[in-house]
Short mmCIF file of C-alpha atoms in Angstrom, two decimals:
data_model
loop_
_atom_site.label_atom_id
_atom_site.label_comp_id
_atom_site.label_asym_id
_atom_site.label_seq_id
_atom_site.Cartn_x
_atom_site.Cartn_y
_atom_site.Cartn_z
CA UNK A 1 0.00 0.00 0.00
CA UNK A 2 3.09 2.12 0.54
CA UNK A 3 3.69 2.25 -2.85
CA UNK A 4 0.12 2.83 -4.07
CA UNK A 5 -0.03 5.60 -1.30
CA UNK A 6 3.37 7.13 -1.99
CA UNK A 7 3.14 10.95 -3.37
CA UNK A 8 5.91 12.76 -4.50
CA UNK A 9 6.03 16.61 -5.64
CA UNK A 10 8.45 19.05 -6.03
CA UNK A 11 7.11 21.18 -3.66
CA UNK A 12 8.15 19.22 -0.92
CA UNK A 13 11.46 20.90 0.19
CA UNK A 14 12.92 22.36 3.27
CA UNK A 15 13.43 25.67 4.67
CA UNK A 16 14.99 28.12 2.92
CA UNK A 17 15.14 26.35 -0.41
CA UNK A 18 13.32 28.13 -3.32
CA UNK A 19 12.40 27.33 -7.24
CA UNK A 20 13.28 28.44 -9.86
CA UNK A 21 11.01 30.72 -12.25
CA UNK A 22 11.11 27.51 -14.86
CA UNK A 23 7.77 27.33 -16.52
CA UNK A 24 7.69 23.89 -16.21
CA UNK A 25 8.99 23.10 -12.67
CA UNK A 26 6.26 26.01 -11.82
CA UNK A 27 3.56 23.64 -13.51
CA UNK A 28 4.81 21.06 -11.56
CA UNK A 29 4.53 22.68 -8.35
CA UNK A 30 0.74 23.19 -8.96
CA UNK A 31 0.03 19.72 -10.94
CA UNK A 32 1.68 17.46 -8.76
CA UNK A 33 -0.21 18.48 -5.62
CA UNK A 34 -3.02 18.88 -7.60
CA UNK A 35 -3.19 15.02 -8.61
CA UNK A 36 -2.28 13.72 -5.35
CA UNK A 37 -5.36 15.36 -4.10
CA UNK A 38 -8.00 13.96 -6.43
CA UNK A 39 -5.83 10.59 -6.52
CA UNK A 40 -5.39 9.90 -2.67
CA UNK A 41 -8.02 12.72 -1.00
CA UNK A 42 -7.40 15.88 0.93
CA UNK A 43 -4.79 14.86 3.67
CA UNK A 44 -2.43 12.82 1.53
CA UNK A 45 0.53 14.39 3.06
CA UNK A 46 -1.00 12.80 6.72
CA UNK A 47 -0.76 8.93 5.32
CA UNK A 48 2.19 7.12 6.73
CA UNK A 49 4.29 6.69 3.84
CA UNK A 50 4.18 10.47 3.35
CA UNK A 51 3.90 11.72 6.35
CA UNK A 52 6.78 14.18 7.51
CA UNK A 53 8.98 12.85 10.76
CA UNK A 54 8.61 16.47 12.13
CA UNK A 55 5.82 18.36 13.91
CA UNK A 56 4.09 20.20 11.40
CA UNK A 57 1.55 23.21 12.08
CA UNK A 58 -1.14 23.42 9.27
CA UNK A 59 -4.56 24.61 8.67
CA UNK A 60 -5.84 21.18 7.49
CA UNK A 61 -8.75 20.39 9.44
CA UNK A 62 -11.86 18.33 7.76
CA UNK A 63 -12.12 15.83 4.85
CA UNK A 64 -11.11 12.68 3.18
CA UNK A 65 -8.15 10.47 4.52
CA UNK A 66 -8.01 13.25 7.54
CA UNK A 67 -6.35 10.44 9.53
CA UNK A 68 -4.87 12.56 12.03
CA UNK A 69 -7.94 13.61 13.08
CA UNK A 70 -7.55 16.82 12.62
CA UNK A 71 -5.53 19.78 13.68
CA UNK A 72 -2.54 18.57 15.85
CA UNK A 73 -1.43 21.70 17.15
CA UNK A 74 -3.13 25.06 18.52
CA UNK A 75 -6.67 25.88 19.24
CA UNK A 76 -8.30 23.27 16.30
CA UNK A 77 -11.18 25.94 15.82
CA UNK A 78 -9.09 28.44 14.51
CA UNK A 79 -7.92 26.73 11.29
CA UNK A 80 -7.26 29.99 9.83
CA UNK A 81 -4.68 32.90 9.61
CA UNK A 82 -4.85 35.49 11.38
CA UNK A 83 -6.71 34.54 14.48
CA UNK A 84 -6.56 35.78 17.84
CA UNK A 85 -7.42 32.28 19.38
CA UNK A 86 -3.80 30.58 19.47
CA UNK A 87 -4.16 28.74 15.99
CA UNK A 88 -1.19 28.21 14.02
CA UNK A 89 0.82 31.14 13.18
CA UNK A 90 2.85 31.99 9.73
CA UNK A 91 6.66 31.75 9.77
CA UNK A 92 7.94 34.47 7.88
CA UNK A 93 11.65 32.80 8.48
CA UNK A 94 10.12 29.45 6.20
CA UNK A 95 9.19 31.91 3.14
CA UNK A 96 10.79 31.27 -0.13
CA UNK A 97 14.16 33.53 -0.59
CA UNK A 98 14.32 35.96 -3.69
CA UNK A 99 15.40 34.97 -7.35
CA UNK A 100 18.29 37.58 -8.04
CA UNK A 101 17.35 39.08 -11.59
CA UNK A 102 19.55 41.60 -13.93
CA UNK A 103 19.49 42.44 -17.44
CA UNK A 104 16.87 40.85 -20.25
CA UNK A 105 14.96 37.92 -19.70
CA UNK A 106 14.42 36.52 -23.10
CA UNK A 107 12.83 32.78 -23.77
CA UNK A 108 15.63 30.31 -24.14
CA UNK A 109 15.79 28.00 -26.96
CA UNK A 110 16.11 24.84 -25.09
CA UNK A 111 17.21 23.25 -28.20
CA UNK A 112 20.67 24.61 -28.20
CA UNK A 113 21.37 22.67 -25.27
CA UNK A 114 19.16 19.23 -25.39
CA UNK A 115 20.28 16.16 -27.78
CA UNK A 116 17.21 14.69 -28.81
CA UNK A 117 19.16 11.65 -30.56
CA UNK A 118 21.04 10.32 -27.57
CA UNK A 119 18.83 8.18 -26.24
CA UNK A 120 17.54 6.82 -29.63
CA UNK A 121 21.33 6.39 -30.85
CA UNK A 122 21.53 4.05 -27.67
CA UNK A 123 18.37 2.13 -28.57
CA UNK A 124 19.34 1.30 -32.10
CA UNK A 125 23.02 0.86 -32.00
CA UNK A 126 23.41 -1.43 -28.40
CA UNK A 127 19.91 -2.42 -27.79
CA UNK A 128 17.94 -3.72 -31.05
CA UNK A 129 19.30 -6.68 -32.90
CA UNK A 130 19.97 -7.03 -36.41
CA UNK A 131 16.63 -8.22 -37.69
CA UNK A 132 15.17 -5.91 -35.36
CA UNK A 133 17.28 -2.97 -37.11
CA UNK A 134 15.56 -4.35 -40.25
CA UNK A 135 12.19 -4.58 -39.34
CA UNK A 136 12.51 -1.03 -38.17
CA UNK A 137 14.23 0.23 -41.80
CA UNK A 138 11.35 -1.50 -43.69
CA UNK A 139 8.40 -0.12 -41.78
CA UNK A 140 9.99 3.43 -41.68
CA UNK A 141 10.30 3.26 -45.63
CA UNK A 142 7.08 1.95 -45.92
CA UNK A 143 5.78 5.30 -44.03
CA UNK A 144 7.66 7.48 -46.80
CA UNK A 145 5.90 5.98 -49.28
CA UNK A 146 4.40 8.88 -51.57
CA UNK A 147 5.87 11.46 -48.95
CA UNK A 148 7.57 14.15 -50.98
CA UNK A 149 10.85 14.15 -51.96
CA UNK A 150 11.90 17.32 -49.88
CA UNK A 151 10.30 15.80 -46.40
CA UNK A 152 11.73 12.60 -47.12
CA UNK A 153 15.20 14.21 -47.33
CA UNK A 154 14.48 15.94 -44.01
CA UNK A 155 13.65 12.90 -42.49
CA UNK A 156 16.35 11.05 -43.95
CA UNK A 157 18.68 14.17 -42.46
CA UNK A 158 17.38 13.79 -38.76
CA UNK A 159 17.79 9.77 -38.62
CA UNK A 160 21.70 10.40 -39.69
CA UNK A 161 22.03 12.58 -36.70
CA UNK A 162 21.32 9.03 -34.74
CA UNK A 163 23.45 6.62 -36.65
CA UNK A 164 24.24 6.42 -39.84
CA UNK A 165 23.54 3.09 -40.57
CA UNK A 166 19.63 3.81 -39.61
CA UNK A 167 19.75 6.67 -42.44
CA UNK A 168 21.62 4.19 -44.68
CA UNK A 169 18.93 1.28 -43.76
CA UNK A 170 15.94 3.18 -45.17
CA UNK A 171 17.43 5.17 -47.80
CA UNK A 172 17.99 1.38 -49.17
CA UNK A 173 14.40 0.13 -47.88
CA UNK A 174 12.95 2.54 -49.46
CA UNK A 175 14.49 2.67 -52.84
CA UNK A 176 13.57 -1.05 -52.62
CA UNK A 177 9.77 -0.39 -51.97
CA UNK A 178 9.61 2.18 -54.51
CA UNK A 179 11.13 -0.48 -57.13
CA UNK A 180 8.97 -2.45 -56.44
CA UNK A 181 5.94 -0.62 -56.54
CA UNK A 182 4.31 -2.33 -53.31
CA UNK A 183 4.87 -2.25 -49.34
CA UNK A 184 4.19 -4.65 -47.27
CA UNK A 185 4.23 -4.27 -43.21
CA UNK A 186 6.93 -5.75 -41.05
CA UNK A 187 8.14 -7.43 -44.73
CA UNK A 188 5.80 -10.34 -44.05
CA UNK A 189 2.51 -10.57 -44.54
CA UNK A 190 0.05 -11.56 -41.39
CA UNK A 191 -1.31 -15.70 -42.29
CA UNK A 192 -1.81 -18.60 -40.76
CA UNK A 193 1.68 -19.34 -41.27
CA UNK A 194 2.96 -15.73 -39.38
CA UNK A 195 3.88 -16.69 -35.96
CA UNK A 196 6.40 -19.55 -36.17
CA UNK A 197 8.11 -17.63 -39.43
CA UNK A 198 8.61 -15.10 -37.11
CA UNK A 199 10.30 -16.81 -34.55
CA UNK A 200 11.04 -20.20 -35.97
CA UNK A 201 13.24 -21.57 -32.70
CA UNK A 202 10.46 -20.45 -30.17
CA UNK A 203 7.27 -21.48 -31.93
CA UNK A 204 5.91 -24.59 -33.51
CA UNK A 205 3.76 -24.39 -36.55
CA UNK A 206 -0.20 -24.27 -35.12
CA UNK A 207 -2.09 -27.69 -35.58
CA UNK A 208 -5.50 -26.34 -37.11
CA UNK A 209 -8.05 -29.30 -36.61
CA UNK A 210 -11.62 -28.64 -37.83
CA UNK A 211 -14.40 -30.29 -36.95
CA UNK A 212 -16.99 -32.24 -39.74
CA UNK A 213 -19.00 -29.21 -41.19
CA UNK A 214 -16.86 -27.02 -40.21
CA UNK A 215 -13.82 -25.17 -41.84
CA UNK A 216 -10.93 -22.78 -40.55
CA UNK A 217 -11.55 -19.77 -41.48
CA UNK A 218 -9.58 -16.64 -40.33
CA UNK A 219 -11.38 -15.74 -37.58
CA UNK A 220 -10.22 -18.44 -35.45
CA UNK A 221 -6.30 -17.91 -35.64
CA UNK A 222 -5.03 -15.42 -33.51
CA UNK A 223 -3.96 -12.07 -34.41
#
């Protein structure tokens, strides 16, 4: 259940840490809270797993998963700020400190710093096999089928910025396809006979067995 319970946000920092003005960590903030609220109830932060090892004086009082049983420190009728009934007070010293700012602030092109191919380069140069290299190639082609010649190019640009031999495998699929005039998916086409020619040492060709009156049709093989 501690997994299933866990909830974990950005906003949960200490003291004197602050965030950044990033657009996206500042959606985060908002979102992450946000979800943990209609996901676990109210007073997620009060279930065990999440639960800080501290004292903590809040304002949350009533609700779903409230399984403190409400306010833990104060007068728990004055749940709100300011009061003059000994509730929880605000600790100026806890605010956020200042983001220093000079000059312009100008959007940043986070493309002058992010590699987009990294990560693929890794997936098709150490992870996917040989076949599997082909199998990608052919069904890539197969997309550029009728694409202009202009887009194609582009494409072809952006997979040599991950390998070359992924630009060189469907430059040569596709000239193939176009040759021949025809695509077909994955290089095979989907029968009867597709499973075991796809993985000949695993699978065993199915035994079809129909009954008198009856004939196999392809409804009953499996897709």
């Amino acid at each position: 259940s501690d997994v299933e319970q866990a909830a974990f946000s950005p906003n949960n920092v200490v003291p004197g840490i602050g965030y950044s003005p990033d657009r996206m960590l500042q959606a985060r903030l908002f979102a992450y809270a946000d979800t943990h609220r209609y996901r676990l109830g109210t007073h997620y932060e009060q279930l065990p797993v999440n639960k800080p090892r501290c004292p903590v004086f809040h304002y949350h009082r009533d609700g779903p998963m409230n399984v403190e049983g409400g306010l833990q420190s104060g007068n728990p009728n004055a749940y709100y700020e300011p009061n003059s009934f000994g509730g929880a007070a605000e600790k100026r010293s806890a605010e956020e400190p200042p983001v220093p700012v000079s000059g312009d602030a100008k959007r940043h092109d986070h493309r002058e710093s992010y590699d987009d191919f990294e990560q693929v380069r890794e997936l098709y140069s150490k992870t996917l096999s040989q076949e599997e290299r082909g199998r990608l190639h052919n069904n890539l082609a197969g997309s550029l089928v009728g694409v202009p010649e202009k887009i194609v190019e582009r494409a072809f640009a952006l997979l040599g910025k991950i390998h070359p031999m992924y630009e060189q495998g469907c430059r040569r699929e596709l000239e193939g396809l176009l040759s021949a005039g025809e695509y077909a998916p994955n290089g095979m086409p989907v029968t009867l006979e597709t499973p075991h020619t796809a993985a000949p040492s695993k699978l065993q060709k199915p035994t079809i067995v129909a009954s008198k009156g009856e004939s196999t049709s392809s409804s009953s093989s499996s897709s």
